[in-house]
Every structure is written in C-alpha cells, then in structure tokens.
Short mmCIF file of C-alpha atoms and ligand atoms in Angstrom, two decimals:
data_model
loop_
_atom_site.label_atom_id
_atom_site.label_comp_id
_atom_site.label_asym_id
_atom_site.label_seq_id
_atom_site.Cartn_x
_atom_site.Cartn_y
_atom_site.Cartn_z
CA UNK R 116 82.72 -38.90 52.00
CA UNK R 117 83.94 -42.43 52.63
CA UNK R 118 84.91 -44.26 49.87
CA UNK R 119 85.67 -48.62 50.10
CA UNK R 120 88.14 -48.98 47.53
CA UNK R 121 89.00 -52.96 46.32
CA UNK R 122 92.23 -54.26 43.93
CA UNK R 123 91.70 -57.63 42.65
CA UNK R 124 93.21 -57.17 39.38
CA UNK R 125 96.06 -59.56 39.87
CA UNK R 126 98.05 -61.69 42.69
CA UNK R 127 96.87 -59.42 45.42
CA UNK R 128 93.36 -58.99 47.33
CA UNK R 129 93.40 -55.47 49.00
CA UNK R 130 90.48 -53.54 50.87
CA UNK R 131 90.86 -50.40 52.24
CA UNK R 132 88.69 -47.10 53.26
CA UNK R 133 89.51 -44.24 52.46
CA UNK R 134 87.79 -40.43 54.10
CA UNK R 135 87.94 -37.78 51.71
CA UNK R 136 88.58 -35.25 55.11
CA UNK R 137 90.53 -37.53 57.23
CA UNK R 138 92.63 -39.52 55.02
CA UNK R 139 92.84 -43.36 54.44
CA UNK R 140 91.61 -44.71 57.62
CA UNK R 141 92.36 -48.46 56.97
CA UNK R 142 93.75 -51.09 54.88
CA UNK R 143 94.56 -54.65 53.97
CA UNK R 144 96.34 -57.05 52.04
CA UNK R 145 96.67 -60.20 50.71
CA UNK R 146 99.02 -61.15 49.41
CA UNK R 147 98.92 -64.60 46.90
CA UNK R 148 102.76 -64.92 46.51
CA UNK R 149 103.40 -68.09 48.35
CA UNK R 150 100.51 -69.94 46.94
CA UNK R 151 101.51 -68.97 43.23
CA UNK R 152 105.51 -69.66 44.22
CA UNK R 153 104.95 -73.11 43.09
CA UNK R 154 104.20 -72.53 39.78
CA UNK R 155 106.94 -69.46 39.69
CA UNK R 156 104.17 -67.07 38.48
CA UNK R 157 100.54 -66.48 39.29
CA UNK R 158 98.13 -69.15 38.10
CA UNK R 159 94.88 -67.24 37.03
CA UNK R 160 92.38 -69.78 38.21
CA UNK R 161 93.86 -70.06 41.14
CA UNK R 162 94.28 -66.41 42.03
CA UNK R 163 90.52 -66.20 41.00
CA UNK R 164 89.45 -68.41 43.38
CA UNK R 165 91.38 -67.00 46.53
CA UNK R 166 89.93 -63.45 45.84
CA UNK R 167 86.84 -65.04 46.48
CA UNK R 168 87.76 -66.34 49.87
CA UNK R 169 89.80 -63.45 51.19
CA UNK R 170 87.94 -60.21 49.82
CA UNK R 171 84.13 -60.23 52.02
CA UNK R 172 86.58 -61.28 55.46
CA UNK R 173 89.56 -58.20 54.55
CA UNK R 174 86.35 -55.72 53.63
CA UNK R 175 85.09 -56.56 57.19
CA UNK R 176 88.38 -56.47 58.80
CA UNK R 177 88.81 -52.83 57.30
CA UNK R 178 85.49 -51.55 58.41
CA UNK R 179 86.35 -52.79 62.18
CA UNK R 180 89.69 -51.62 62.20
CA UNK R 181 88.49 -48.24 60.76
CA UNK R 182 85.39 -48.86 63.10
CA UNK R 183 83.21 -48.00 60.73
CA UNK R 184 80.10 -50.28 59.29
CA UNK R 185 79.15 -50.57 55.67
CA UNK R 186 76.40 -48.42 55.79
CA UNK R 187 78.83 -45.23 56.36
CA UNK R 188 80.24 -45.95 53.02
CA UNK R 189 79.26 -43.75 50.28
CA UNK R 190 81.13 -44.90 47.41
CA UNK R 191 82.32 -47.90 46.50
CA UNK R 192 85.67 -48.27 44.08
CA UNK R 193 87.01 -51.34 42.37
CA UNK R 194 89.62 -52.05 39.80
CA UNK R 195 87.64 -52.44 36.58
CA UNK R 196 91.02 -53.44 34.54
CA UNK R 197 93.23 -54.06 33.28
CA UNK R 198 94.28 -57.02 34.41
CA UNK R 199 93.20 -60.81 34.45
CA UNK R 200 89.81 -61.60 33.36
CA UNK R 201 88.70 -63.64 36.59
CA UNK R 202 90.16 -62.04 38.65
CA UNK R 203 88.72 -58.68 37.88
CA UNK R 204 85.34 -60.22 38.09
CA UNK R 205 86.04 -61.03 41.20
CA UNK R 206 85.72 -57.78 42.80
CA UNK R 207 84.15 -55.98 40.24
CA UNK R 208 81.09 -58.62 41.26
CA UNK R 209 81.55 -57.92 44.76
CA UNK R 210 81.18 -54.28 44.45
CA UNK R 211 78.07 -54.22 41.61
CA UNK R 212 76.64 -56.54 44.41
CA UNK R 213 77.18 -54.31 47.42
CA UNK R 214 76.89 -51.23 45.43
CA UNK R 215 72.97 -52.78 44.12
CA UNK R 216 72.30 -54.17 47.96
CA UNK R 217 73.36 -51.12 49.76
CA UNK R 218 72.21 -48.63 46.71
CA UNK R 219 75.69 -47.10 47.09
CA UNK R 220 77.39 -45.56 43.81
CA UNK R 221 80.19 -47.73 42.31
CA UNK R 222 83.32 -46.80 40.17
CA UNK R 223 85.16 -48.40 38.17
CA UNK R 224 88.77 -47.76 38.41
CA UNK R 225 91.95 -48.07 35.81
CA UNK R 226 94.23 -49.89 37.92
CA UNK R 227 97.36 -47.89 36.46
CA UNK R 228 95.52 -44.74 37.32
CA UNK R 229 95.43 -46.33 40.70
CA UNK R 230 99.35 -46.68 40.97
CA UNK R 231 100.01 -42.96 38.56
CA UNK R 232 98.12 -41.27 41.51
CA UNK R 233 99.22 -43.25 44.29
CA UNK R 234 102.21 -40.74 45.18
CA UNK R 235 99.88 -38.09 45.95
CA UNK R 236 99.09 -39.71 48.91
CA UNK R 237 102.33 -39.10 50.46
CA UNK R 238 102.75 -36.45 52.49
CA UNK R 239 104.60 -34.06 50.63
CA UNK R 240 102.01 -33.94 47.26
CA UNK R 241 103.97 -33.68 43.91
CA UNK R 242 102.02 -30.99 41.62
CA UNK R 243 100.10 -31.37 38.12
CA UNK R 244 101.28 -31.19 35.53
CA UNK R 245 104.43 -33.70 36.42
CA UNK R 246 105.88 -37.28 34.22
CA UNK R 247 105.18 -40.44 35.96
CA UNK R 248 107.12 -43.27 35.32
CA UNK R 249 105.01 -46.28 35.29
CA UNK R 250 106.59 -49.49 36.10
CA UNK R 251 105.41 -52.62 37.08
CA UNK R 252 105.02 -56.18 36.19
CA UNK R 253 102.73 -55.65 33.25
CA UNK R 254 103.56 -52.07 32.34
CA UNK R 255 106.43 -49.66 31.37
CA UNK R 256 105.11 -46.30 30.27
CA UNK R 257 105.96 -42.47 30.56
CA UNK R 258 103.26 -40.33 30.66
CA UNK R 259 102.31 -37.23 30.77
CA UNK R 260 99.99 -36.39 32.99
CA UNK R 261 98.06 -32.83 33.31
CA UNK R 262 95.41 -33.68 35.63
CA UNK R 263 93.11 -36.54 37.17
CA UNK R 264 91.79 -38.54 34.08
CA UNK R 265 94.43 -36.18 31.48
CA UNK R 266 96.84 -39.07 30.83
CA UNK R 267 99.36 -38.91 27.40
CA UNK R 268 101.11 -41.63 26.75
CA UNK R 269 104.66 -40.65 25.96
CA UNK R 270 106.33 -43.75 25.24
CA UNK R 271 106.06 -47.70 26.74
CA UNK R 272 107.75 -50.52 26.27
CA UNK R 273 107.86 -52.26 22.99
CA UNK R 274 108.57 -55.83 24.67
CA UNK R 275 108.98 -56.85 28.29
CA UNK R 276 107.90 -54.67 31.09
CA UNK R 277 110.30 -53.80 33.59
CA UNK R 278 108.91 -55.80 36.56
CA UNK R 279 108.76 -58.44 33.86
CA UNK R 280 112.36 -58.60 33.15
CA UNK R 281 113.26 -58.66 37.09
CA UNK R 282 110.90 -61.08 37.38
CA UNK R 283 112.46 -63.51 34.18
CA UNK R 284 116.14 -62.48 35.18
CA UNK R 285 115.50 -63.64 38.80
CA UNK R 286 114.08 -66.78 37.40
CA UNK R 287 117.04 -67.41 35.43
CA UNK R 288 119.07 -66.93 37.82
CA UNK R 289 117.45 -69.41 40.43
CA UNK R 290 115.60 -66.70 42.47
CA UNK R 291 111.81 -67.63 42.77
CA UNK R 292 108.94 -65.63 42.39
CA UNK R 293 108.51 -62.79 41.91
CA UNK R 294 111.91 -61.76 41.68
CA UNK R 295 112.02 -58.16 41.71
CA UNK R 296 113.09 -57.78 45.80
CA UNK R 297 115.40 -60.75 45.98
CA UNK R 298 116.97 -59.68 42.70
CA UNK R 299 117.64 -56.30 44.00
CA UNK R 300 119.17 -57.60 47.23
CA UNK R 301 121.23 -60.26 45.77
CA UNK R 302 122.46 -57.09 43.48
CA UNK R 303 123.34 -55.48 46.83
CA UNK R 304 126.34 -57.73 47.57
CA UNK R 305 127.52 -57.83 43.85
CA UNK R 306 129.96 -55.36 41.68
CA UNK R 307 127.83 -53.70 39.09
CA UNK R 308 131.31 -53.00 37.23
CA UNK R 309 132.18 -56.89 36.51
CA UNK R 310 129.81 -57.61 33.58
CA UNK R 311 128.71 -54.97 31.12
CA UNK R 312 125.20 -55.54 29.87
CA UNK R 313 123.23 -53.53 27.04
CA UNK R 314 121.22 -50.51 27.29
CA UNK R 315 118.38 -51.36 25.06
CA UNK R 316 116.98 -48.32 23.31
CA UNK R 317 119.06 -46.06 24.86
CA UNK R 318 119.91 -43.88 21.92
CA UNK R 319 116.75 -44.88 20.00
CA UNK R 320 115.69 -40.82 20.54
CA UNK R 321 112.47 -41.97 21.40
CA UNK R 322 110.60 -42.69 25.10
CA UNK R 323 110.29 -46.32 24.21
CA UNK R 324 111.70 -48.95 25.97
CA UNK R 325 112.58 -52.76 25.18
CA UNK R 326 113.68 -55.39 28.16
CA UNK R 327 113.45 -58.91 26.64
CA UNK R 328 116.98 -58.70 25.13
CA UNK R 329 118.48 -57.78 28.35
CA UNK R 330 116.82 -61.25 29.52
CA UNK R 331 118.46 -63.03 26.93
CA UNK R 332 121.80 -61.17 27.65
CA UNK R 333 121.86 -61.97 31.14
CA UNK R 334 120.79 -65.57 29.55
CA UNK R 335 124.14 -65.73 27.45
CA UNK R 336 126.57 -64.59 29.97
CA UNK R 337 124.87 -67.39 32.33
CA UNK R 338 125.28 -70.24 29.83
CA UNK R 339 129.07 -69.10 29.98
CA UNK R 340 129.87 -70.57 33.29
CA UNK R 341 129.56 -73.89 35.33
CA UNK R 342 126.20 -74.41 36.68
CA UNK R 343 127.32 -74.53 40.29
CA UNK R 344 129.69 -71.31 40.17
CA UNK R 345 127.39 -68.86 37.83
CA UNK R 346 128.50 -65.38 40.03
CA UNK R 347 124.93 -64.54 40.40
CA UNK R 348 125.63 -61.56 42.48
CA UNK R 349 127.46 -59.72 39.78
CA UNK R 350 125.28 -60.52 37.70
CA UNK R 351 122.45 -59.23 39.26
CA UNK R 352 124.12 -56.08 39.47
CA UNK R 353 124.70 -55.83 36.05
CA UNK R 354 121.84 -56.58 35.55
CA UNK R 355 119.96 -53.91 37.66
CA UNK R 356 122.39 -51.05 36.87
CA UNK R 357 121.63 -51.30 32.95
CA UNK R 358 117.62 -51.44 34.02
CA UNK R 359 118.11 -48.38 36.75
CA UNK R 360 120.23 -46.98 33.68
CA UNK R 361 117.29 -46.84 30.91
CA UNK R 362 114.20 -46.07 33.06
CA UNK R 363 116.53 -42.82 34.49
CA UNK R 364 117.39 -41.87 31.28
CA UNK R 365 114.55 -42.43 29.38
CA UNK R 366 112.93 -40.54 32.57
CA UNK R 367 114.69 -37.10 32.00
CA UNK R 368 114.49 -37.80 28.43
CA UNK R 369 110.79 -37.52 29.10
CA UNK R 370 111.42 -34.34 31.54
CA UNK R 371 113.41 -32.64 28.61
CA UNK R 372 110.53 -33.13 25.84
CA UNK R 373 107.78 -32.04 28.11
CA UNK R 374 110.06 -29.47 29.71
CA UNK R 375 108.00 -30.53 33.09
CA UNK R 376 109.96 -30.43 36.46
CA UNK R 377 108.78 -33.01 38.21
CA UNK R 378 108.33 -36.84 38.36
CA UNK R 379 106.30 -39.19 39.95
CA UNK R 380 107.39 -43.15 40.03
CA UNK R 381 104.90 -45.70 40.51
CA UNK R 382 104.04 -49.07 40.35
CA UNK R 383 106.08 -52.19 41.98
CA UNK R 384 109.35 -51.34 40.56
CA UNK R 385 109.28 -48.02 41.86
CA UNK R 386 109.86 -50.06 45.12
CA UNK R 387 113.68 -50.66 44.22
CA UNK R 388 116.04 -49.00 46.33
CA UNK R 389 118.99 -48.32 43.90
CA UNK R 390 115.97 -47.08 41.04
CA UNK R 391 115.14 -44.55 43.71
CA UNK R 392 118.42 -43.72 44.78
CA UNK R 393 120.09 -42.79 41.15
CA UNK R 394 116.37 -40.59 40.43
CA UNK R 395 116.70 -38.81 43.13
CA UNK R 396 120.20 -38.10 42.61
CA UNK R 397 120.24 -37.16 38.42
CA UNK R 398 116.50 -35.02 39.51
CA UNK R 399 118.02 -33.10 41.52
CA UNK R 400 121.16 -32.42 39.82
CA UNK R 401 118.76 -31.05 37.09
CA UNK R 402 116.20 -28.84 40.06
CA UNK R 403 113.56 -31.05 39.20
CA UNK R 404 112.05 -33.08 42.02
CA UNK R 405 111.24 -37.10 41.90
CA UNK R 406 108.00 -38.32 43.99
CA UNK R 407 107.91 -42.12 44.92
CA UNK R 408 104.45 -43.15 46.66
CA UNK R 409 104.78 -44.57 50.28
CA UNK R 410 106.87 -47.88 50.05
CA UNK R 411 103.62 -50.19 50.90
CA UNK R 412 101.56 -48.45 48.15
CA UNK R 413 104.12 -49.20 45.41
CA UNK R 414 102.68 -52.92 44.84
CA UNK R 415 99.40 -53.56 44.05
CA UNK R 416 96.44 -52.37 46.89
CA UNK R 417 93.55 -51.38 47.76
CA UNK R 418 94.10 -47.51 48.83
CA UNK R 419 95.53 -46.21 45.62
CA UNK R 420 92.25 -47.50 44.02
CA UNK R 421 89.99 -45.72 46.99
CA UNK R 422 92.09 -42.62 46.66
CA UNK R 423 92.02 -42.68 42.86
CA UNK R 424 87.75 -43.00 43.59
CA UNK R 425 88.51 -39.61 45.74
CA UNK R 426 90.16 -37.94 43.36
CA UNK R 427 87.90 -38.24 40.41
CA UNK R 428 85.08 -37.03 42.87
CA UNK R 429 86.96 -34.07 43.80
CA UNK R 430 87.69 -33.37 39.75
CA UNK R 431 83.78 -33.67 39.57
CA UNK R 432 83.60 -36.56 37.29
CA UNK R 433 80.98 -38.61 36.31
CA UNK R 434 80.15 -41.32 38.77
CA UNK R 435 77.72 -44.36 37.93
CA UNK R 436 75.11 -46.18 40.22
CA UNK R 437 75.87 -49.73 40.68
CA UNK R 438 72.65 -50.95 38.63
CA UNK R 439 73.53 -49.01 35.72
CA UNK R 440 77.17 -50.07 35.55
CA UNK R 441 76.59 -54.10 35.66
CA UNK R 442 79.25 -56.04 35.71
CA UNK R 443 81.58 -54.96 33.37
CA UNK R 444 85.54 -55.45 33.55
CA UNK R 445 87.85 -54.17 31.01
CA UNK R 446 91.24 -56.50 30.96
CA UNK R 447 92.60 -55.10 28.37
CA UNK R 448 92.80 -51.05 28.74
CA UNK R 449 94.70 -48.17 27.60
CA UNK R 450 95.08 -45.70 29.79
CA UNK R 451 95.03 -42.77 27.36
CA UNK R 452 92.00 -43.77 26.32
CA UNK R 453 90.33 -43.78 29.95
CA UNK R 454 89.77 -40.06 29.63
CA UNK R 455 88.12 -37.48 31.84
CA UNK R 456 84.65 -39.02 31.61
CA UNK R 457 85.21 -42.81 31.13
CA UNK R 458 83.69 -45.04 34.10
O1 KG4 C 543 102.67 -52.97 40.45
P1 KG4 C 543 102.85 -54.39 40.79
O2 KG4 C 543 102.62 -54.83 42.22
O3 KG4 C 543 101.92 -55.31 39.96
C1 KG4 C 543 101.53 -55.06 38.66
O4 KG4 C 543 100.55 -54.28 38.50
O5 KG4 C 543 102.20 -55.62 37.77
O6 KG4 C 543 104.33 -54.77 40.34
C2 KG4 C 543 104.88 -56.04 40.53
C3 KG4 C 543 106.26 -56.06 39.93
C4 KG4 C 543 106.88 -57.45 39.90
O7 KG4 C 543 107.39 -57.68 38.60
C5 KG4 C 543 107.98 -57.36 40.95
O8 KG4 C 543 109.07 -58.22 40.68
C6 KG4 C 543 108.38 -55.91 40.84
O9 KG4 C 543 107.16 -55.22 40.67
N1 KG4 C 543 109.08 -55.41 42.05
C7 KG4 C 543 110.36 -55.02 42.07
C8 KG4 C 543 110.65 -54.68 43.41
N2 KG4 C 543 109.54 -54.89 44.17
C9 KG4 C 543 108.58 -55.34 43.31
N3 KG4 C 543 111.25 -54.90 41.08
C10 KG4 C 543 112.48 -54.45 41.41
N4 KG4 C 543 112.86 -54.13 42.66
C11 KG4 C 543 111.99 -54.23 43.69
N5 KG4 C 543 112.37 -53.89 44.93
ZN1 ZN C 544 99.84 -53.03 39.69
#
C-alpha cells in the first residue's frame, strides 16, 4: 500500500510517500522560515499562499524521486488540524481534489498524532503502551498513549508552549526566528550556573506545565544590564537548563503515575541536544528507555503524517473516500478527543 502523506498545517510544506512494506520511500520539505524571518514569526496569509505554490511541484518531485506516478498511490493523507485555518485548507484542498480526481481514499490526519507516532519510524521501535512528551511550538502535553488513536491527556501546559518560550526568549534576546536552534547553540558557549531562573510548576504535583513566566524572568534579568553587554550566552543557558529541567521532571513524573517504562519525545523541541542528552541520562538511571524520532522528523513534515495514515490502516480504522469527506479542516483539535474512529 502506498500512501502520499502532505503537512501544511503551519510554516512548512512537506510531501512525502510512504510503502507500508518498504518503508518511506521519499520526502520533501519546505521550509517558510526565511520568508516569515521578517516579520519574526509566521504571517498566516503569507504562509497560505506559498503552500499553494510549493505543494503540486514537491508532490511531483516525491513521486520522481520515489519513481513512482500518482496512479500507484492508494491513499492519500493530509493534516486535517490543528493548526492555521488557511493553511490547512491548503492541503486539505489539494488532497479532497486528488483524492475525488484519482478516486483514491483520503485521511485526515491530527497533526500531533503525526509527531506522537513519528518515533516509531526509527529504527529501533519504542513499544505501546509508552508516555510521549509532546513539545513543540504550539503544544506541551504528556500523554499517555496505549495504542494508535488511544491518546490520554495527562497534563499540558497551562500558558506558553515550550517551543513558544524558546521562540519568545530568543526574541528577547536578539536571536531571530524561530529561535529554538540558535538559542540552544548560543546556550552551548554559556555557564548554565551564572543565573538561576525558576522552575515553574515544578512542585505543583501535577503534569502541568507553565512557560510564560520564565519569559518574563529571562525579561527582568535582561532589563538589568546595559543594552550592549546583556551576557546573552549565560543567559541562554539559564535559560535552557530550567526548560530541560521541567519537561525531564515533569517527564518521569508522568513515568511514575502511569508506572510505564518508556518514553517517546516528539515534536520540534525534541530536536534539542541538551533536552535529549539529560532524558536519556535520568531514563536510564531509572531502566526505562527514552525514544526521540529521527532528527529531520522532529519538525514539522510530511512522513510522520504518511506514516501516521499507515498506521491507522494497519489498526484497521475507518478510512473515508475523498467525496464523502469534503473539505473539512479542524484548527482547533484535541487530541484526546480524536479517538479510535475519528477521521
Ligand atoms: O513541531 P514544530 O516543527 O512545529 C509545531 O508544530 O509547532 O516545532 C517548532 C518549534 C519552534 O518553537 C522551534 O523554536 C522549536 O520547535 N525548536 C527547538 C529546536 N528546534 C526546533 N527548540 C529548542 N531546541 C531546538 N534545537
Ligand atoms: Zn508540529
């Protein structure tokens, strides 16, 4: 079975096909971050509008490279949501439109389901039931998850997300967009030790988490020094030791309640080095084991939304024919909610 799967939720366009015997045979990416960088975050309109140009040449581009036509393809898989309105349209239009043409199946996927399962593409497959630690730009939840579409939502963020706050701190602290990577490699020349910033919600005995006042602590200790000689390396440090410190120990928090053994990260943030480093270390100190998807699937794609497609088939879940599902995106969606039979 060969499945297109298409990600257009946000600032990235990504194609890719996926075999359910073979393996993901081909990908692609856009990304949108320079064109954005202007604005120092992503312009909805404008990300709209270049989904349109770049997803019919990087579905073609993905069927050569694969060499493979669209006629082979059995099942087509877009992000349904959540995510921005346009934007979603984009390629949820695209594949009603192919999927009616071509009188293919489509499916609808939850683009978090597309990140939560994204690690099982790696080689070395973590098992059900496991945590996963979702954290990206828009999102910071725990769940527990027991199977394909058997999601529990164990605790999120009550605030900022975690990509969110990299994203603000890095702003504040002169970095661009997005600032997640060049926050974490300023942070790689500074001492973590100099400043001491909070731990929101550490103790709060909960899985919740809250980032904004980190953002406005990192805010204060700027406003305390010259313009020209703010020590933005330590601070960055500081800054990404008290995140690493929450998300780990709100992570085995999670691994205590649900005594589970294993966690899966996913989502943008799972991309930082010294996140990945101190989970792998406190995991295994405990015999549990930490899963991180492949380093190029952590951001937003198109294969994690294919193999999520591939994945519900195998469960046997209900799959919809393009004319019956319209054109219908879902930007605002809880995952919980999705369910085993909601397409
Ligand atoms: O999952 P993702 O690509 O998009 C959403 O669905 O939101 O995540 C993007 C987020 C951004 O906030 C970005 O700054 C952050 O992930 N990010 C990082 C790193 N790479 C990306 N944050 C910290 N360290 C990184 N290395
Ligand atoms: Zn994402």
């Amino acid at each position: 079975m060969l499945i297109l799967g298409i990600e257009t939720s946000c600032d990235e366009t990504g194609v890719a096909l996926y075999d359910t015997d073979k393996g993901l045979l081909a990908q692609k990416l856009h990304s949108q971050i320079d064109m954005h960088r202007a604005y120092g975050g992503v312009v909805p309109e404008l990300a709209s509008r270049d989904h349109i140009k770049r997803l019919l040449p990087l579905t073609r581009a993905v069927l050569q490279e694969a060499n493979r036509t669209i006629e082979q393809v059995d099942q087509i898989a877009y992000t349904q949501g959540p995510g921005l309105g346009g934007a979603l349209l984009v390629g949820t239009s695209v594949a009603a439109g192919m999927g009616a043409a071509l009188n293919k199946p489509i499916v609808g996927i939850h683009h978090l389901e597309g990140h939560l399962l994204s690690p099982l593409l790696a080689a070395s497959r973590p098992h059900f039931p496991f945590v996963a630690l979702l954290v990206s730009g828009g999102h910071t939840q725990l769940m527990r998850v027991e199977a394909v579409g058997r999601y529990e939502l164990l605790g999120e963020t009550v605030d900022d997300a975690a990509g969110e706050a990299f994203d603000k701190t890095a702003s504040l602290l002169g970095l661009g967009y997005p600032g997640g990577p060049a926050l974490s490699k300023l942070a790689l020349t500074g001492n973590p030790e100099r400043f001491k910033l909070p731990r929101p919600m550490l103790k709060s005995r909960d899985l919740d988490f809250s980032f904004s006042g980190l953002k406005t602590a990192v805010l204060t200790l700027v406003n305390q020094f010259d313009p020209a000689h703010v020590p933005r390396a330590d601070i960055a440090a500081a800054f990404q030791a008290a995140i690493v410190d929450v998300l780990v120990s709100k992570s085995l928090a999670a691994l205590d309640t649900t005594g589970l053994n294993h966690l899966v990260v996913a989502g943008g943030v799972g991309a930082n080095q010294q996140l990945r480093a101190v989970l792998q270390k406190q995991t295994s100190k405990r015999g549990a084991t930490v899963h991180f998807p492949p380093l190029d699937l952590c951001t937003d794609n198109g294969a994690m939304i294919a193999f999520a497609a591939a994945l519900r088939l195998e469960a046997g879940m209900r799959v919809l024919s393009g004319e019956a599902q319209g054109f219908s995106i879902r930007p605002r969606w809880d995952l919980n909610l999705y369910g085993q039979h909601a397409v």
